[in-house]
Amino acid sequence: MRILVCVKRVPAPGSRINVTPDGDAVDTAHLGFTTSPHEECAVEEAVQIAEQHDGEVTVLTLGPAESEEQLRYAASVGAHNLVLIPITEVDWDPQRTASALTTAISGIEAADGTFDLILFGNESADTGGFQVGIRVAHALGRPVVNGIKGIDLADGAASARREIDGGFEVYEVPMPAVLGIKEGINLPRYPTMKGRLASKKAEVSATAVEAAAGGQTRVRLHRPLEQVSETVILGTGPEAAPAVVDLLEELGVLS
Amino acid sequence: MSLLVLCDHDRGTLDEASLEALTFGRSLAATAGITCEAVVIGAGADTATALLAAHGAQRVHLADHDVLTDYGPEAWGETLTQLVRSIGATAVTACGTDRGNEVLAHVAARLDEPFVANCTDIDPGDAWTMTRVQWGGSLLEDATLDAGTRVVSVAHHAVEPSPAEEPGEGLVVPFTPDLRAEVARTVVKDRVVLTQGITLATSPVVVGGGRGVGSEDGFAQLEDLAGVLGGVVGCSRAVTNNGWRPHSDQVGQTGTRIAPDIYIAAGISGAIQHWVGAMAAENILAVNTDGEANMVAKAGYAVIGDLHKVIPAITEEIARRRG
Ligand SMILES: Cc1cc2nc3c(=O)[nH]c(=O)nc-3n(C[C@H](O)[C@H](O)[C@H](O)COP(=O)(O)OP(=O)(O)OC[C@H]3O[C@@H](n4cnc5c(N)ncnc54)[C@H](O)[C@@H]3O)c2cc1C
């Protein structure tokens, strides 16, 4: 079983997201970085599937050279092969990203064989384009379903569950297939000390890929208007309880 | 020249979100000087026609085919792509729901055009310029779109749906796509209905706990308060990451968006990714030991103190007053 997971390195902002003065990018001067949460779960899912089906997990990312950090993290929790498509810009637009990923995937598959399963995050945490996995699947001629929160494999098909209001939908997708994963499909493991050490030595193969820019162009980023409210402090400690219950009565939520 | 609005329905009952897309679409079409047309896919859709016309659809394309027994991203994407080509639509839109964004991504891939997801505002000039949401709503991006066919979704809840001042003609036009059997591979095979009472997304009261709750067992006090208020418990990602609560309880960008009458956020610092999921709450009461916490600053009301003392005291006070 060959599984590929495409991940994205994203900043991890705290109480607010600051933008650089030119509005080109998120100001990451004081921020750490992480793997976009849906993709962190996709990596975990791939590793679990590989453990059950004697598989091999490759993790691919398109991003700045520093994205190696996210690839190594994936290795520390069980991924086997790491591939980086380095870019120098802050971000590539979704069409360009999809096209470069498709080229890279086709190259890997030509050398090492088809991936039975390719996992993406449902959408990237930062730019939220909701399309890269679908574009890649279309280019590769493979079935794709987004929003997946459960996978069972049997007889060359993936039974995939997608949450909807009040239940879920079930898809039976023949492999090779592409799935867009949502956080909540599993609880990602933490790396072990051994995993961490091994990941430091893991090989990252970097391949530059060119791709033409698409038709969506960023002009600038800005923060939405914030509703500034004065906080009413109802009190300190348990003595505040009567004031809280007065408020609940006033708001009519106690009836 | 036309703007095609994808409308979603469940066996004839229109999805509210489609009316948001149509409300947005008809004013966009008017500004762009093109007609606004709706498309509904699959059997049973004809009952929705009157409502679509009332919301401004000049034409309602009813697409049907044997393969379209239920929702399927590839089947819907292929159907919509063929319709766009057949009527020469210059733009296509949908509400930015799971399905809306998914189908439009398929359309864009097939047309080899850009797809701009989750717009809140569009100015249709020679090149379209738009504002769209990033980070699940924490950040906005101004962008330009250079495309033959414009494929854009409108962010869910960005527009209030309303009937058009002048209803559309609502002329019904049947459409039969030419679908290869292959696209059936991603059509929904089965549905599992989970009977739920009040859900996190719809509950009028949510009692949320964060890392400050300290443990899985610590949530019992929050359960008690939620119980007496007829509400449900929610949590932050720090909590789900620790395995204290299931992910279905998580509020935020990668969890559930809540909109209760009151959200009691205990031991939650108020990171931006949590806040976007909670900001639609009518009222927020923060309970935190740290008076400087972002959640305290953003909330309408706050109690400064240890949640393990404050939360039970509130539950007891309610019991006392109820006698
Ligand atoms: C891409 C991305 C997506 C994310 N999506 C989500 C999401 O959907 N939802 C989400 O919640 N987070 C999300 N996060 C994580 C988010 O950034 C924060 O890390 C997380 O919300 C913090 O959870 P917390 O407030 O419980 O913990 P902390 O930030 O550690 O805050 C704990 C708070 O508890 C208070 N406290 C401690 N003890 C007590 C006590 N005894 N009584 C009262 N108060 C106490 C502290 O003062 C503090 O304010 C996301 C992050 C990223 C990068």
XYZ file of C-alpha atoms and ligand atoms in Angstrom:
631
model
C 0.000 0.000 0.000
C 1.551 3.285 -1.139
C 0.150 6.424 0.425
C 1.020 10.034 -0.290
C 0.067 12.958 1.942
C 0.328 16.548 0.715
C 0.813 19.004 3.579
C 1.275 22.747 3.996
C 3.401 24.707 6.442
C 1.360 27.508 8.001
C 2.064 30.098 10.684
C 0.546 29.529 14.128
C -0.776 32.912 15.231
C -2.123 33.543 18.719
C -4.737 36.094 19.666
C -4.662 37.961 16.343
C -3.164 37.718 12.892
C -0.905 40.606 11.959
C -0.184 41.539 8.380
C 3.096 42.927 7.002
C 3.016 46.712 6.293
C 2.720 46.144 2.524
C -0.212 43.785 3.111
C 1.518 41.030 1.132
C 1.663 38.397 3.819
C 0.972 37.416 7.392
C 3.623 38.973 9.621
C 5.388 35.886 10.906
C 8.277 37.682 12.629
C 7.260 36.403 16.066
C 5.344 33.309 15.091
C 6.005 29.602 15.137
C 4.896 27.375 12.273
C 2.916 24.203 12.135
C 1.359 21.723 9.747
C -2.143 22.762 8.750
C -4.375 20.773 11.191
C -6.391 18.833 8.601
C -3.132 17.631 7.083
C -1.651 16.717 10.437
C -4.611 14.346 10.766
C -4.089 13.154 7.183
C -0.512 12.171 8.057
C -1.731 10.293 11.133
C -4.395 8.528 9.065
C -1.819 7.526 6.458
C 0.536 6.177 9.112
C -2.284 4.165 10.706
C -3.311 2.731 7.334
C 0.319 1.889 6.571
C 0.637 0.122 9.923
C -2.445 -1.991 9.186
C -1.769 -2.707 5.526
C 2.000 -2.964 5.415
C 2.276 0.329 3.638
C 4.686 3.131 2.952
C 3.925 6.806 3.578
C 5.404 9.623 1.533
C 4.841 13.225 2.572
C 5.090 15.979 -0.013
C 5.007 19.717 0.507
C 5.337 22.778 -1.691
C 6.653 25.678 0.320
C 9.682 27.619 1.503
C 12.841 25.661 2.329
C 11.855 25.873 6.017
C 8.945 23.509 5.266
C 11.504 20.803 5.889
C 10.539 21.280 9.539
C 6.991 20.046 8.822
C 8.301 17.143 6.731
C 10.607 16.075 9.554
C 7.738 16.307 12.000
C 5.778 13.918 9.753
C 8.766 11.556 9.793
C 8.883 11.751 13.582
C 5.328 10.375 13.737
C 5.913 7.618 11.205
C 6.174 8.893 7.608
C 8.829 7.125 5.534
C 9.714 9.405 2.602
C 9.899 13.196 2.528
C 9.692 15.340 -0.590
C 9.980 19.116 -0.796
C 9.129 21.355 -3.732
C 10.898 24.538 -2.672
C 9.467 27.933 -3.645
C 10.831 31.376 -2.880
C 7.533 33.305 -2.954
C 5.295 33.531 0.125
C 2.596 31.458 -1.535
C 1.696 30.099 -4.924
C -1.855 30.482 -6.166
C -3.998 27.324 -6.101
C -3.739 26.515 -9.831
C 0.022 26.886 -9.817
C 0.368 24.821 -6.646
C -1.844 22.045 -8.020
C 0.025 21.969 -11.279
C 3.425 21.693 -9.563
C 2.162 18.982 -7.208
C 0.761 17.032 -10.159
C 4.106 17.182 -11.945
C 5.960 16.050 -8.832
C 3.513 13.220 -8.107
C 3.656 11.975 -11.696
C 7.447 11.947 -11.444
C 7.464 9.965 -8.188
C 4.879 7.521 -9.539
C 6.800 6.989 -12.778
C 9.848 5.998 -10.740
C 8.312 4.112 -7.818
C 4.757 3.144 -8.729
C 1.252 4.526 -8.320
C 0.029 5.743 -4.938
C -3.049 3.775 -3.894
C -4.190 6.709 -1.843
C -3.331 10.404 -1.947
C -4.513 12.446 1.029
C -4.890 16.214 1.189
C -6.263 18.462 3.900
C -9.840 19.559 3.210
C -8.546 23.110 2.871
C -5.344 24.802 3.940
C -5.615 26.561 7.293
C -4.259 29.863 6.038
C -5.346 30.661 2.478
C -8.344 28.311 2.459
C -8.618 27.829 -1.309
C -10.661 24.586 -1.130
C -9.360 23.215 -4.446
C -5.773 21.969 -4.695
C -6.568 18.291 -3.967
C -9.466 18.314 -6.399
C -7.374 19.859 -9.160
C -4.590 17.315 -8.663
C -7.080 14.420 -8.661
C -8.655 15.719 -11.849
C -5.270 16.078 -13.543
C -4.358 12.517 -12.524
C -7.798 11.220 -13.590
C -8.608 9.854 -10.123
C -11.755 9.956 -8.036
C -11.769 12.491 -5.183
C -14.062 13.288 -2.277
C -13.506 16.057 0.249
C -14.514 16.437 3.904
C -13.561 12.907 4.930
C -13.703 11.973 8.617
C -13.434 8.202 8.376
C -11.753 5.689 6.042
C -12.013 1.906 5.783
C -10.125 0.020 3.097
C -11.323 -3.238 1.574
C -11.081 -4.941 -1.806
C -9.294 -2.135 -3.608
C -11.809 0.490 -2.531
C -11.907 3.125 0.148
C -15.121 3.455 2.098
C -15.043 7.097 3.153
C -17.375 8.896 5.554
C -18.252 12.549 5.398
C -20.049 14.399 8.152
C -23.289 16.159 7.289
C -25.966 17.733 9.465
C -27.288 14.987 11.722
C -25.255 12.094 10.357
C -22.865 11.143 7.604
C -22.639 10.200 3.949
C -20.758 7.121 2.822
C -18.725 7.022 -0.395
C -17.241 3.845 -1.903
C -14.304 5.094 -3.915
C -12.199 2.725 -6.043
C -8.439 3.077 -5.569
C -6.190 4.680 -6.634
C -8.103 7.555 -5.089
C -7.674 11.012 -3.613
C -9.369 12.078 -0.362
C -9.599 15.466 1.374
C -9.280 14.902 5.127
C -10.820 16.889 7.976
C -9.480 17.275 11.489
C -11.280 14.917 13.868
C -10.763 11.795 11.738
C -8.286 10.720 14.420
C -6.241 12.080 17.277
C -2.709 12.552 15.935
C -0.013 10.901 18.024
C 2.844 12.851 19.520
C 6.343 11.976 18.307
C 8.356 9.645 20.487
C 11.900 10.523 21.438
C 13.102 7.787 19.082
C 10.926 9.166 16.289
C 12.258 12.635 16.867
C 15.873 11.520 16.704
C 15.318 9.436 13.591
C 13.526 12.297 11.845
C 16.583 14.518 12.247
C 18.519 12.126 10.048
C 15.726 11.422 7.575
C 16.506 12.311 3.998
C 14.506 15.101 2.397
C 14.548 14.993 -1.377
C 14.097 18.448 -2.820
C 13.009 18.933 -6.420
C 12.334 22.315 -7.943
C 9.252 22.295 -10.176
C 8.145 25.127 -12.422
C 4.492 25.897 -13.019
C 2.639 28.801 -14.615
C 0.814 31.286 -12.385
C -2.984 30.958 -12.328
C -5.622 33.660 -12.695
C -6.155 34.549 -9.042
C -3.805 37.232 -7.776
C -3.455 38.514 -4.231
C -3.612 42.289 -3.879
C -3.363 42.609 -0.128
C -4.330 41.058 3.180
C -6.162 42.927 5.908
C -7.953 42.214 9.145
C -11.740 42.305 9.339
C -13.204 45.140 11.408
C -13.186 44.124 15.035
C -16.184 44.790 17.193
C -14.651 46.476 20.200
C -16.651 45.844 23.329
C -16.137 46.967 26.880
C -15.988 43.849 29.023
C -18.278 43.985 32.034
C -16.421 42.275 34.892
C -19.131 40.561 36.933
C -16.805 39.802 39.808
C -13.934 37.727 41.063
C -14.114 34.092 42.129
C -17.235 32.150 43.202
C -18.689 35.262 44.842
C -19.539 36.410 41.303
C -22.112 33.599 40.911
C -25.219 35.671 41.871
C -24.216 38.370 39.360
C -23.771 35.697 36.675
C -27.184 34.195 37.383
C -28.750 37.689 37.332
C -27.271 38.057 33.858
C -28.559 34.650 32.728
C -32.036 35.617 33.958
C -31.832 38.943 32.170
C -30.810 37.216 28.923
C -33.718 34.820 29.290
C -31.617 31.667 29.113
C -32.753 30.347 32.485
C -36.395 29.647 31.691
C -24.190 36.354 -20.979
C -25.160 34.892 -17.677
C -24.178 34.087 -14.121
C -25.136 30.572 -13.120
C -25.929 29.943 -9.449
C -25.672 26.365 -8.207
C -28.527 25.672 -5.792
C -28.456 22.699 -3.488
C -31.481 20.796 -2.298
C -32.412 17.649 -0.468
C -35.164 15.876 -2.414
C -36.786 19.150 -3.355
C -36.238 21.113 -0.146
C -33.850 23.948 -0.931
C -30.810 24.443 1.230
C -30.996 27.884 2.916
C -27.412 28.512 1.834
C -28.486 28.395 -1.821
C -30.686 31.417 -1.237
C -27.661 33.253 0.123
C -25.836 32.442 -3.115
C -28.797 33.546 -5.194
C -29.231 36.782 -3.240
C -25.540 37.519 -3.735
C -25.582 36.309 -7.340
C -28.507 38.414 -8.538
C -26.954 41.659 -7.349
C -23.579 40.650 -8.790
C -25.266 39.807 -12.107
C -27.136 43.120 -12.082
C -23.905 45.060 -11.527
C -22.144 43.056 -14.230
C -25.081 43.545 -16.608
C -25.692 39.837 -17.158
C -28.640 37.579 -16.351
C -28.919 35.564 -13.176
C -29.837 31.912 -13.699
C -30.129 29.048 -11.240
C -29.330 25.386 -11.640
C -30.578 22.522 -9.499
C -29.240 19.029 -10.004
C -31.043 15.720 -9.538
C -34.605 14.470 -9.298
C -37.214 16.301 -7.258
C -35.654 19.688 -7.855
C -38.621 21.106 -9.791
C -40.524 21.929 -6.594
C -37.871 24.547 -5.812
C -38.518 26.598 -8.948
C -40.949 29.148 -7.499
C -38.670 29.969 -4.597
C -35.693 30.367 -6.919
C -37.651 32.731 -9.152
C -38.739 34.745 -6.107
C -35.059 35.138 -5.271
C -34.228 36.469 -8.696
C -33.593 33.503 -11.003
C -34.535 34.393 -14.594
C -34.138 30.782 -15.638
C -34.033 27.610 -13.620
C -32.033 24.818 -15.228
C -33.162 21.424 -14.001
C -30.354 18.944 -14.617
C -31.168 15.276 -14.366
C -29.602 11.986 -15.369
C -29.680 8.351 -14.214
C -26.346 8.761 -12.473
C -27.633 11.696 -10.411
C -29.428 9.549 -7.846
C -27.769 11.392 -4.992
C -25.011 13.922 -4.419
C -21.677 13.143 -6.048
C -18.886 15.712 -6.400
C -17.651 14.461 -9.769
C -21.137 13.918 -11.209
C -22.293 17.357 -10.053
C -19.056 19.014 -11.153
C -19.247 17.433 -14.591
C -22.946 18.310 -14.970
C -22.361 21.924 -14.027
C -19.344 22.170 -16.332
C -21.396 20.912 -19.285
C -24.194 23.342 -18.495
C -21.757 26.264 -18.271
C -20.415 25.344 -21.704
C -23.820 24.696 -23.199
C -25.348 28.057 -22.224
C -22.046 29.936 -22.478
C -22.238 31.179 -18.884
C -19.558 33.755 -18.132
C -19.645 33.218 -14.386
C -20.695 30.494 -11.995
C -21.211 30.682 -8.263
C -22.487 28.759 -5.237
C -22.540 29.225 -1.507
C -19.222 28.320 0.113
C -20.551 25.254 1.912
C -18.697 21.923 1.877
C -20.616 20.973 -1.240
C -20.596 24.374 -2.916
C -16.831 24.773 -2.717
C -16.277 21.161 -3.670
C -18.429 21.276 -6.811
C -17.000 24.621 -7.948
C -13.448 23.285 -7.542
C -14.434 20.431 -9.858
C -15.899 22.880 -12.359
C -12.781 25.072 -12.277
C -10.496 22.064 -12.702
C -12.524 20.914 -15.708
C -12.655 24.364 -17.291
C -9.000 24.983 -16.404
C -10.014 28.269 -14.825
C -9.214 29.801 -11.430
C -11.645 29.295 -8.544
C -11.927 31.958 -5.877
C -13.449 30.481 -2.742
C -15.452 32.257 -0.045
C -15.839 35.799 -1.347
C -17.618 38.401 0.730
C -17.673 41.118 -1.896
C -17.106 41.202 -5.660
C -16.672 44.143 -7.984
C -17.227 42.911 -11.536
C -15.165 45.263 -13.664
C -13.067 44.231 -16.675
C -11.000 42.173 -14.309
C -13.060 41.208 -11.296
C -11.777 42.316 -7.914
C -12.962 40.691 -4.772
C -12.577 40.306 -1.046
C -12.419 36.762 0.261
C -11.897 35.160 3.635
C -8.750 33.400 4.773
C -8.071 31.632 8.075
C -11.747 30.664 8.359
C -12.716 34.333 8.636
C -9.897 35.748 10.772
C -8.278 37.472 7.822
C -9.451 39.029 4.559
C -7.730 38.983 1.199
C -8.315 41.427 -1.642
C -7.685 39.643 -4.927
C -8.107 40.053 -8.651
C -9.463 37.421 -10.967
C -8.376 37.044 -14.556
C -10.466 34.320 -16.185
C -12.590 33.382 -19.170
C -15.321 31.921 -16.999
C -15.380 33.315 -13.453
C -15.803 30.612 -10.835
C -16.403 32.074 -7.374
C -18.148 31.002 -4.181
C -19.731 33.341 -1.684
C -18.738 32.857 1.956
C -21.472 31.143 3.996
C -23.372 33.632 6.209
C -21.805 36.616 4.413
C -25.187 37.573 2.929
C -28.654 37.609 4.420
C -30.947 35.791 1.960
C -33.876 37.891 0.776
C -36.431 37.671 -2.026
C -35.785 39.953 -4.999
C -37.710 43.219 -5.301
C -38.465 42.141 -8.825
C -38.807 38.360 -8.944
C -37.116 36.541 -11.802
C -39.092 34.937 -14.599
C -38.171 31.460 -13.376
C -38.381 29.917 -16.810
C -37.784 26.190 -16.393
C -35.202 24.682 -18.740
C -34.506 20.931 -18.504
C -30.916 19.832 -19.046
C -29.600 16.319 -19.545
C -25.828 16.099 -19.169
C -23.800 13.479 -20.983
C -22.279 11.582 -18.079
C -19.895 8.662 -18.326
C -20.756 5.893 -15.882
C -17.330 6.492 -14.324
C -18.442 9.605 -12.444
C -20.830 7.435 -10.414
C -17.791 6.237 -8.452
C -18.085 9.188 -6.093
C -21.866 9.350 -5.768
C -23.100 8.922 -2.179
C -23.696 5.193 -1.601
C -25.289 5.328 1.787
C -26.380 7.693 4.516
C -26.228 7.169 8.221
C -28.582 9.262 10.302
C -27.505 9.903 13.843
C -30.398 10.965 15.988
C -29.173 13.869 17.991
C -30.899 16.213 20.350
C -29.534 19.717 20.436
C -26.231 19.967 18.651
C -23.259 22.162 19.378
C -24.001 24.200 16.255
C -27.612 24.929 17.223
C -27.628 24.915 21.035
C -28.851 28.152 22.662
C -26.335 27.692 25.483
C -22.772 26.417 25.141
C -20.458 25.906 28.106
C -16.949 25.715 26.679
C -13.838 24.496 28.430
C -10.192 24.965 27.503
C -6.817 23.831 28.729
C -7.655 25.540 32.015
C -10.125 22.734 32.808
C -7.046 20.608 33.377
C -8.366 17.102 32.728
C -11.096 14.966 31.232
C -12.732 14.639 34.659
C -12.640 18.388 35.136
C -15.377 18.653 32.503
C -17.966 17.126 34.869
C -18.518 20.575 36.399
C -19.096 22.038 32.939
C -21.496 19.201 32.085
C -23.456 19.983 35.243
C -23.809 23.655 34.359
C -24.700 22.869 30.755
C -27.275 20.411 32.085
C -29.121 22.921 34.261
C -29.060 25.452 31.417
C -30.324 22.974 28.814
C -27.161 23.476 26.814
C -24.180 21.488 25.618
C -20.459 21.410 26.337
C -17.908 22.682 23.838
C -14.134 22.895 24.030
C -10.927 24.268 22.541
C -8.404 22.440 20.385
C -6.004 22.196 23.307
C -8.643 19.987 24.921
C -9.231 17.721 21.911
C -5.475 17.439 21.357
C -5.180 16.172 24.911
C -7.912 13.616 24.269
C -10.131 15.062 27.036
C -13.115 15.557 24.707
C -14.029 14.269 21.224
C -13.321 16.496 18.240
C -17.078 16.882 17.700
C -17.049 19.172 20.760
C -14.376 21.487 19.341
C -15.343 25.077 18.654
C -13.338 27.028 16.090
C -11.826 27.259 12.648
C -11.268 23.521 12.322
C -14.151 22.625 14.611
C -17.758 23.783 14.834
C -19.080 27.326 14.413
C -21.476 28.063 17.238
C -24.132 30.763 17.525
C -25.762 30.400 20.966
C -27.575 33.045 23.005
C -24.733 32.725 25.465
C -21.299 31.119 25.309
C -19.620 30.558 28.658
C -15.921 30.175 27.842
C -14.040 28.768 30.826
C -10.276 28.360 30.866
C -10.011 29.318 27.211
C -7.428 31.926 26.220
C -9.279 33.061 23.103
C -6.851 32.286 20.279
C -8.021 33.694 16.979
C -8.793 30.212 15.592
C -11.075 29.553 18.552
C -12.611 33.005 18.393
C -13.797 32.679 14.757
C -15.889 29.722 15.823
C -17.385 31.544 18.806
C -17.823 35.111 17.600
C -21.358 34.561 16.317
C -22.516 34.002 19.910
C -25.069 36.594 21.032
C -23.293 36.994 24.403
C -20.011 35.707 25.753
C -19.068 35.210 29.382
C -15.391 34.450 29.940
C -14.242 32.714 33.100
C -10.497 32.943 33.446
C -7.834 33.300 36.117
C -6.041 35.718 33.818
C -7.767 39.087 33.558
C -5.581 39.894 30.556
C -6.627 36.831 28.522
C -7.800 37.619 25.025
C -11.114 35.871 25.700
C -11.728 38.243 28.627
C -10.893 41.265 26.476
C -13.225 40.165 23.690
C -16.121 38.903 25.811
C -19.040 41.087 26.824
C -18.884 39.713 30.380
C -16.209 38.104 32.488
C -15.569 36.572 35.853
C -11.954 36.534 36.958
C -11.171 33.404 38.927
C -10.625 29.663 39.009
C -13.248 27.992 36.854
C -13.314 25.002 39.201
C -14.719 27.279 41.885
C -16.723 29.673 39.690
C -18.587 27.129 37.518
C -19.979 24.993 40.411
C -20.947 28.182 42.257
C -23.042 29.265 39.251
C -24.709 25.835 39.062
C -25.491 25.972 42.796
C -26.864 29.501 42.604
C -29.231 28.442 39.811
C -30.404 25.459 41.876
C -30.862 27.699 44.909
C -33.031 30.181 43.012
C -35.079 27.428 41.433
C -35.669 26.139 44.942
C -4.508 26.423 11.831
C -4.981 26.337 13.241
C -6.322 26.013 13.479
C -6.794 25.958 14.781
N -8.112 25.667 15.001
C -8.588 25.730 16.272
C -9.980 25.486 16.553
O -10.782 25.136 15.678
N -10.398 25.618 17.838
C -9.559 25.961 18.871
O -10.010 26.070 20.006
N -8.258 26.167 18.629
C -7.744 26.040 17.367
N -6.401 26.209 17.162
C -5.509 26.301 18.343
C -5.421 27.676 18.965
O -4.439 28.422 18.297
C -5.078 27.594 20.453
O -3.868 26.868 20.594
C -6.129 26.909 21.326
O -7.407 27.447 21.044
C -5.792 27.141 22.780
O -6.707 26.467 23.601
P -6.996 26.985 25.085
O -7.509 28.368 25.044
O -7.834 25.950 25.731
O -5.554 26.864 25.762
P -4.570 28.007 26.247
O -4.273 28.958 25.178
O -3.446 27.296 26.902
O -5.410 28.796 27.338
C -5.762 28.279 28.588
C -6.490 29.391 29.343
O -7.009 28.866 30.548
C -6.810 29.824 31.597
N -6.829 29.038 32.822
C -5.895 28.157 33.280
N -6.296 27.596 34.421
C -7.494 28.126 34.737
C -8.426 27.939 35.788
N -8.201 27.049 36.793
N -9.575 28.662 35.778
C -9.826 29.546 34.776
N -8.975 29.762 33.753
C -7.836 29.050 33.718
C -5.503 30.478 31.244
O -5.421 31.759 31.845
C -5.620 30.576 29.720
O -6.250 31.770 29.340
C -5.911 26.230 15.863
C -4.572 26.529 15.610
C -4.100 26.573 14.313
C -2.663 26.893 14.053
